Each structure stands twice: as C-alpha cells, then as structure tokens.
CSV table of C-alpha atoms and ligand atoms in Angstrom, one decimal:
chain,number,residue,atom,x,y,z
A,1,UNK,CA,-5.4,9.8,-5.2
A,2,UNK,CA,-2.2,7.3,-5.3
A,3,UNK,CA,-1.8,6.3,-1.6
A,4,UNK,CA,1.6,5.9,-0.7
A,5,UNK,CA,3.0,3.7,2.5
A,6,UNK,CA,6.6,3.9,2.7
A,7,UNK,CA,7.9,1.4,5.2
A,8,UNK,CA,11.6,2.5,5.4
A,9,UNK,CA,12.5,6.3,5.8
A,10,UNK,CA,15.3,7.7,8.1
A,11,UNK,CA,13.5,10.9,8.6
A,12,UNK,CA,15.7,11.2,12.1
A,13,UNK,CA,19.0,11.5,10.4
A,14,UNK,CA,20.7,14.6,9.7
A,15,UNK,CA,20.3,15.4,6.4
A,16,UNK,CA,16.5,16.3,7.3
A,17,UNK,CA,17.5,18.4,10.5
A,18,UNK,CA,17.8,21.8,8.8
A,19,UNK,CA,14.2,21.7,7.0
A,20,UNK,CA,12.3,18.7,8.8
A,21,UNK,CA,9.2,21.2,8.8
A,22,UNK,CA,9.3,21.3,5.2
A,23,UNK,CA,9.6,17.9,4.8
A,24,UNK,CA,6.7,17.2,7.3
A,25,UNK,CA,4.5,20.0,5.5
A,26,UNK,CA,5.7,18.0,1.3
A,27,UNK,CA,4.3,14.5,3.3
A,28,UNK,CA,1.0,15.7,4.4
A,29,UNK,CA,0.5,17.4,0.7
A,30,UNK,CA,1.6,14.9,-1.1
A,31,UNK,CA,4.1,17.1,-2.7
A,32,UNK,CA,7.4,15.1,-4.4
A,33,UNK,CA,10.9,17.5,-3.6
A,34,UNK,CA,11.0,17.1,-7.4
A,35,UNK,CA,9.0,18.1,-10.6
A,36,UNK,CA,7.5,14.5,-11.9
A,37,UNK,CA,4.2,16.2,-14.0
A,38,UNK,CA,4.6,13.1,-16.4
A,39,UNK,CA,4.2,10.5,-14.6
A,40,UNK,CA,1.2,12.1,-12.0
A,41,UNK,CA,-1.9,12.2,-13.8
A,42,UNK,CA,-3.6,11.8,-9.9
A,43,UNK,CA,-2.1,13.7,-6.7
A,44,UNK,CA,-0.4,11.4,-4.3
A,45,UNK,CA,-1.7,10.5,-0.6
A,46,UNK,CA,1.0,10.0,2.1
A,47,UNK,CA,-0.8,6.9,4.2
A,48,UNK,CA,2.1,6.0,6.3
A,49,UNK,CA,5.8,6.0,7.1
A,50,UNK,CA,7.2,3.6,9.6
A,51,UNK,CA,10.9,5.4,10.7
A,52,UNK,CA,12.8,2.8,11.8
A,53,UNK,CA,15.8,3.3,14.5
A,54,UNK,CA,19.3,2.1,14.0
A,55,UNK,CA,21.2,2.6,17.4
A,56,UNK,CA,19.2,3.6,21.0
A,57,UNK,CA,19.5,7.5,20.5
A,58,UNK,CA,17.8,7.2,17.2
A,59,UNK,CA,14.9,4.5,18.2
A,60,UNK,CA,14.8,7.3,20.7
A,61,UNK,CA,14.1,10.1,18.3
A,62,UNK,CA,11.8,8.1,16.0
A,63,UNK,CA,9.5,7.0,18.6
A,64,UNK,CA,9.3,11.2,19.5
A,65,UNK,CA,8.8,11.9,15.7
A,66,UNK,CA,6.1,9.2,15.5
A,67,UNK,CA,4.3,11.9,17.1
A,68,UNK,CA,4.4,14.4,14.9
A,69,UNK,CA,2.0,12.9,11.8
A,70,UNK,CA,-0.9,10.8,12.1
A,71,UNK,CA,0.6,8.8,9.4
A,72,UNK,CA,4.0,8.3,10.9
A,73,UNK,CA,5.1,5.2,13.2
A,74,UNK,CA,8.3,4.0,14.4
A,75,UNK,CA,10.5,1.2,14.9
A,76,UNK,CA,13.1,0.5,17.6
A,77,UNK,CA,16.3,-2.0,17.4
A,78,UNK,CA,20.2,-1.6,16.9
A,79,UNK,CA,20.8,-1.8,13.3
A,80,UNK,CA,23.8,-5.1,13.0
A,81,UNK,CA,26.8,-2.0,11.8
A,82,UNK,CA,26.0,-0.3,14.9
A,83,UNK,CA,25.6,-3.1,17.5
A,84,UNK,CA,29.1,-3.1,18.3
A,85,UNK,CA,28.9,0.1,19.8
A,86,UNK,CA,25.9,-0.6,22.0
A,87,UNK,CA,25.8,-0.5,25.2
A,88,UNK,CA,23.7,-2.3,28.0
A,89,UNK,CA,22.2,0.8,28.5
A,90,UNK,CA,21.4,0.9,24.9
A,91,UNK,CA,19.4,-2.5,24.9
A,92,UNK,CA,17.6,-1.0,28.0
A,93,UNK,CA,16.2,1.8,25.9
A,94,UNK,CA,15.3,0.1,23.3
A,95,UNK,CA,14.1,-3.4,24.9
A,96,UNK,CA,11.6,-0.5,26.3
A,97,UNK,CA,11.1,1.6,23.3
A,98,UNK,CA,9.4,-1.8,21.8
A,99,UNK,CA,6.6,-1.7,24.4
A,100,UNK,CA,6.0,1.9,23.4
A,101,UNK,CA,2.5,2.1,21.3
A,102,UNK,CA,3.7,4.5,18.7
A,103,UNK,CA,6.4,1.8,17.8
A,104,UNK,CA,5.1,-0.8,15.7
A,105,UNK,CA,7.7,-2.7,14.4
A,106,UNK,CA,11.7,-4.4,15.9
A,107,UNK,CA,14.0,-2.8,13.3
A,108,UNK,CA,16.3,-2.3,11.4
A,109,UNK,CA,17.9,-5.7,12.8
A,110,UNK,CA,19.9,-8.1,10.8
A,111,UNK,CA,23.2,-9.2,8.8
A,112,UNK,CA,25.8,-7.0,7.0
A,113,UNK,CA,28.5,-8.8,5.2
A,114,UNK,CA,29.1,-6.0,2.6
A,115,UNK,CA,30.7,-3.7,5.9
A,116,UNK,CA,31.7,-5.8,8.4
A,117,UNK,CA,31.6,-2.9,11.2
A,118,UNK,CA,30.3,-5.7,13.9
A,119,UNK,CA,32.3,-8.9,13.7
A,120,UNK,CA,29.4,-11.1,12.2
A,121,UNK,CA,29.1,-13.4,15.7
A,122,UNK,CA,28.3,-10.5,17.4
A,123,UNK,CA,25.7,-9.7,14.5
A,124,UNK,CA,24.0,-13.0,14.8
A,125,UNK,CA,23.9,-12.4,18.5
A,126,UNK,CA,22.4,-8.9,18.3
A,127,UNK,CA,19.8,-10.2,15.7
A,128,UNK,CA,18.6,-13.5,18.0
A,129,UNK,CA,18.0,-10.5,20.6
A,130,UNK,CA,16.1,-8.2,18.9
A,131,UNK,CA,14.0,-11.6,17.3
A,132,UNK,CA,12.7,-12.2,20.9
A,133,UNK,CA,11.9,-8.9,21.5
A,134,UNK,CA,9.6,-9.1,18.7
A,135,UNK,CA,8.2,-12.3,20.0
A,136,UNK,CA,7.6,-10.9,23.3
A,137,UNK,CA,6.1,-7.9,21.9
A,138,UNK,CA,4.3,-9.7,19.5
A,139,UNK,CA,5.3,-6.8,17.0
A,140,UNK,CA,6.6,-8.0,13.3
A,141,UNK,CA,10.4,-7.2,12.9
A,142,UNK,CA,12.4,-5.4,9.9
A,143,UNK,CA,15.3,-6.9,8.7
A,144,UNK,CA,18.0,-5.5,6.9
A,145,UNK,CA,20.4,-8.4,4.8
A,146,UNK,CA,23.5,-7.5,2.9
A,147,UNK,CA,25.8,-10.0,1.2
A,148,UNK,CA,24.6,-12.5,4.5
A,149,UNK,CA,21.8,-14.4,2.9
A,150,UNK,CA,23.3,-18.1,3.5
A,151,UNK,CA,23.5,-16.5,7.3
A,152,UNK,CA,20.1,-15.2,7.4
A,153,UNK,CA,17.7,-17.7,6.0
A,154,UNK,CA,18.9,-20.6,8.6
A,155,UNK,CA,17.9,-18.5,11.7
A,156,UNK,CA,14.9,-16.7,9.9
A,157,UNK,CA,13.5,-20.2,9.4
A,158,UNK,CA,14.3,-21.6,12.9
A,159,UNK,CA,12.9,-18.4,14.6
A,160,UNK,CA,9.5,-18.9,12.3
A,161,UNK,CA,9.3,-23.0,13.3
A,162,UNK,CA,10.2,-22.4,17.1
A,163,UNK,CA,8.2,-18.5,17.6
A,164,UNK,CA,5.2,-16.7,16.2
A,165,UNK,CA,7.8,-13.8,13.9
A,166,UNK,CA,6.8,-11.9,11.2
A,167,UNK,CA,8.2,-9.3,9.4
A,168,UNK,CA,9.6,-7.6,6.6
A,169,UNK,CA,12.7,-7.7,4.4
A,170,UNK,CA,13.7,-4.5,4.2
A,171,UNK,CA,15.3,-2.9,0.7
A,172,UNK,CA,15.4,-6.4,-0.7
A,173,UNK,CA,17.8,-7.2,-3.1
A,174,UNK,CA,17.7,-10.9,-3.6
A,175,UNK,CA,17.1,-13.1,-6.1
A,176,UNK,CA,13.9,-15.1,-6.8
A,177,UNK,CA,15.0,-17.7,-5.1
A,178,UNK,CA,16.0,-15.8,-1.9
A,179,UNK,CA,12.5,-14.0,-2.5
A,180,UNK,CA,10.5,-17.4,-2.8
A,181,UNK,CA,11.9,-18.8,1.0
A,182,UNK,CA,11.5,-15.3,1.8
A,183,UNK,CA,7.8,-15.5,1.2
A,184,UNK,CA,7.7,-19.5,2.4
A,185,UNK,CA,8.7,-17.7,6.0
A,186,UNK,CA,5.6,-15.5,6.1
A,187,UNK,CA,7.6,-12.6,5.6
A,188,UNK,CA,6.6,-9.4,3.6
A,189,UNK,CA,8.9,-8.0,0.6
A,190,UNK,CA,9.7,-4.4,0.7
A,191,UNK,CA,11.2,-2.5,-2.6
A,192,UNK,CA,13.2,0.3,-2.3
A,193,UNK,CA,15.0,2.2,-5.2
A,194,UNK,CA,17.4,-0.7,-6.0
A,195,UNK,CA,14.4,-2.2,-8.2
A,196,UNK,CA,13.9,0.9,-10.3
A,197,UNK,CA,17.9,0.7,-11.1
A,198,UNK,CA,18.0,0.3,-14.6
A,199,UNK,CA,21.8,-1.6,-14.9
A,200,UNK,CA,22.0,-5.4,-15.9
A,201,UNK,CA,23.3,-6.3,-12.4
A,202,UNK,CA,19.6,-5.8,-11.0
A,203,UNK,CA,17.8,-7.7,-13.7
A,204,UNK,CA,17.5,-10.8,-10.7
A,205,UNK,CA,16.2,-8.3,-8.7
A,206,UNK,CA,13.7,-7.0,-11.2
A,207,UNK,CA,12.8,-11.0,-11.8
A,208,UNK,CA,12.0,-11.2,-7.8
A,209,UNK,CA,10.1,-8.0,-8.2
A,210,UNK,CA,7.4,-10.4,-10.5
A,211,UNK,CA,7.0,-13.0,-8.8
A,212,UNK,CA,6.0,-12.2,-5.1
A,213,UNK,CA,2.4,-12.1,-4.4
A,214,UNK,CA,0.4,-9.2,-4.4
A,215,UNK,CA,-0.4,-9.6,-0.7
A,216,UNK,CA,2.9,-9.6,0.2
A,217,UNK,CA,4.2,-6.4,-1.8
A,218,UNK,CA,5.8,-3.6,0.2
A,219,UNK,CA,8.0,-0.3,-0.8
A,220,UNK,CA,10.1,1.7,0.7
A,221,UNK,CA,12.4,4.9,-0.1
A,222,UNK,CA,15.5,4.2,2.4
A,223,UNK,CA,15.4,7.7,2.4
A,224,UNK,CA,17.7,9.7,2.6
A,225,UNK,CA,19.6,7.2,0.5
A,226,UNK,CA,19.0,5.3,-2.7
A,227,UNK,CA,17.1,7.8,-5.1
A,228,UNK,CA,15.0,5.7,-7.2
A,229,UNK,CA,16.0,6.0,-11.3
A,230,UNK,CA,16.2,8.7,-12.8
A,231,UNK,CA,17.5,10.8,-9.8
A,232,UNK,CA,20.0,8.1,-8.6
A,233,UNK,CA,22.9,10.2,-7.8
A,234,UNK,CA,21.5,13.6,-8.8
A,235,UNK,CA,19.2,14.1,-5.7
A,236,UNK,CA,21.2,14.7,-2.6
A,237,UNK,CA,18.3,13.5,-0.5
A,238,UNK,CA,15.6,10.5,-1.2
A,239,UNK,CA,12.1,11.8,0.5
A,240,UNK,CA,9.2,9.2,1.3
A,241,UNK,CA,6.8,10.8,-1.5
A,242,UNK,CA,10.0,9.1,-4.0
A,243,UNK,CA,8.6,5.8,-3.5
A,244,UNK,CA,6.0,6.0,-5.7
A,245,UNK,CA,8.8,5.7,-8.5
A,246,UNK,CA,9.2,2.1,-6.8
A,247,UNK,CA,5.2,1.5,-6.7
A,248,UNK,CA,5.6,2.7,-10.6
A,249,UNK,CA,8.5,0.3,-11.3
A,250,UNK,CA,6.7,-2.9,-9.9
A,251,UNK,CA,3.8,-2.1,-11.7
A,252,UNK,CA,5.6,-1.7,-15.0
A,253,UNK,CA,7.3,-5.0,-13.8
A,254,UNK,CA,4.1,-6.4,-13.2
A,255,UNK,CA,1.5,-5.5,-15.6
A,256,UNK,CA,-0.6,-3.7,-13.5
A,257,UNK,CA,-1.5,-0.5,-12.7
A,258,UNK,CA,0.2,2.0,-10.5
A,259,UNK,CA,-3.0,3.2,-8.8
A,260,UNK,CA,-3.2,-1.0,-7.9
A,261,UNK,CA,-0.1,-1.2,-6.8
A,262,UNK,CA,0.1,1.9,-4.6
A,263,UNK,CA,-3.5,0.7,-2.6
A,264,UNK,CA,-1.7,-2.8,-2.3
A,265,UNK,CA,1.1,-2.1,-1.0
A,266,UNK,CA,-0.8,0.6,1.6
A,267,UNK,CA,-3.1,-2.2,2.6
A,268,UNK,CA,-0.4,-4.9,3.0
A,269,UNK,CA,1.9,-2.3,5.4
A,270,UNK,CA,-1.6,-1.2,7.4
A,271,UNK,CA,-2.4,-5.2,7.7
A,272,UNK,CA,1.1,-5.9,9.1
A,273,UNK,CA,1.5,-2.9,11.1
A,274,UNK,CA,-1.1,-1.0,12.2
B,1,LIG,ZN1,17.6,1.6,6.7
C-alpha cells in the first residue's frame, strides 16, 4: 500500500457538489479519477485529508464534512482574498469553529499579492488574527503566500519568537532560500502540483523540493485546482488520490523511493495534526 495524506483539498467547493458520494466512495478505495496503471505497481491508501475553510460558511461546511470519513479533518480561518468580505459575525463562527475537535488546523490564512482582493493592511491584520487563534487553540496554522514573501517571513518569525506557532506552508512555491527560513521557523513544507510542473520557471521550486528535510515533507493536491503534470489543464477537477503524482515527483527529485516518500509525508501530517 502507498499511503497517501493530502493536507490541502477543497472538497466543500462546488465543483465536487454534484458527485461528492463518488468522490468520498474513490477516497476510501484508493481509486485515482484517472487511469495511471504505469506508475501503480502497489494500490494506494487514503490516510488523511485535512479540508481547509476559506470564508465562515465554508469552515462551516468542512468542519460538517470532517464527519463524514475517518480519515478526513478540517481547518477553519478566512482565507486573506476573502477577508474583506467578512463580517464580525464571520470571525465569530470561525473563532468557534477552531475550538471544534474535528478541526485541527487555523487555515488557509495568509498574504496574496498576486490578487490583491483585500487591500494588503487589511491582509496583515486578518493574518495576526487568525495567528492568535492558533496560539490560543494551540492548533498549528496553514498558510497560504503568493507574491508576499518579504511580507510574510517578518511576522512568521516575530509570531514564532513571541508565541508557541506552528504550521504549514501551504502549496509552496518558493525558492530554497524562502524554503530554508521556512524550515528555520519550525514550519512544515507542503507540495502541491506546482512541483511536478515540468516548465523552466519552476526549476527553483524543484531545487527547494531537495533540500527540505525528510521530517518536514508534506503534499498536498489543492484540489480542485492545480492538476499535477501530465493532466495540468486536461483534468477539470484535481482529486486528493492526485497527490501521489507529487509524492512521485519529490521522490524522483530526491532519490528515494515513492513508497518512502508517501509513509513520510503520512507520518509528518499525522505528527503535526492529529
Ligand atoms: Zn487552498
């Protein structure tokens, strides 16, 4: 068996509303939506999915989902494009969706320079708020960082000096220098379908990939975006059993196995968040 933890799927959203019994019914099988014979010389084991929340009405949702699969946790928080839409009410719900059992994690939190929906204050604001809820909760946080690096890494570090925070970078898409403070922070690395991009522009990305330790390793499918090569913009859906095309990418990156990889990466996500 290849056991398979992704930390990142949006099973909530809409494109899984029509068949979401399917779906649940391919995750406890370990059945991939697509025909990968090649690559699967051993069946794969869903171990976990964490389903994180990006505005109150979907923290909401995950933390009801969470019941559905032993394997499935959630994560509340206002993700930073929708923060400026939230309301107090919204913080209510999900300051007490974080004390729920079934949630696990704070997230997706953090920075997005590359759409700029919430002026970037009000981003910084939201993601201070949602780092003392994980404090308080003592649960790790998720962060999501796009084109806001030089933004991030100042208040990741003060947060880690000042507070007991952990978490994870979520999709990360840095370079190995980002990765390296990154890992100097505590934080865990998660690997989505970017890394398994074959075009020159990720080639820092597959150089980060390398060099984070094992016990720090994470993936993730983002789902339902970001296919991982070679269904990048053929599949209209990504589905959690996709990421072991990431755990298959680090190990080619890595020089390992996929079988070591997969039960890494399953131990690291149970460590941090079960
Ligand atoms: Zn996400």
């Amino acid at each position: 068996m290849i056991p398979i933890f992704d930390t990142h799927a949006h099973l909530d959203l809409e494109p899984f509303s029509n068949d979401f019994d399917t779906v649940i019914q391919r995750l406890e099988s370990g059945t991939l939506p697509v025909v990968l014979d090649e690559l699967l010389e051993q069946p794969i084991e869903m171990t976990g999915v964490l389903l994180p929340g990006i505005d109150a009405q979907s923290s909401f949702r995950c933390a009801e989902l969470a019941k559905r699969l032993p394997f499935f946790r959630a994560a509340a928080a206002i993700h930073p494009n929708y923060v400026v839409n939230a309301t107090e009410n919204d913080w209510k719900t999900v300051t007490e969706l974080a004390h729920n059992d079934l949630v696990v994690a704070i997230g997706e939190t953090g920075l997005d320079r590359h759409w700029d929906y919430t002026p970037i204050e009000q981003q910084i604001a939201a993601l201070r708020q949602h780092i003392d809820l994980a404090v308080q909760t003592a649960k790790p946080i998720q962060i999501h960082c796009r084109d806001a690096w030089n933004d991030m890494l100042p208040i990741l570090r003060r947060a880690v000096q000042e507070k007991k925070l952990t978490g994870i970078i979520h999709a990360f898409s840095g370079e190995p220098e980002q990765a390296m403070e990154c890992i100097d922070l505590g934080f865990y690395l998660s690997f989505a379908g970017s890394v398994t991009y074959r075009n020159a522009k990720f080639s820092p990305l597959w150089e980060s990939a390398k060099i984070v330790p094992a016990d720090r390793l994470l993936i993730e499918t983002d789902s339902p975006y970001m296919p991982p090569h070679p269904f990048r913009g053929k599949l209209k859906r990504n589905e959690p059993t996709l990421a072991v095309l990431v755990a298959h990418r680090l190990a080619e990156l890595r020089g390992v196995t996929l079988k070591e990889i997969a039960e890494t990466t399953t131990q690291n996500a149970k460590q941090l968040l079960w």
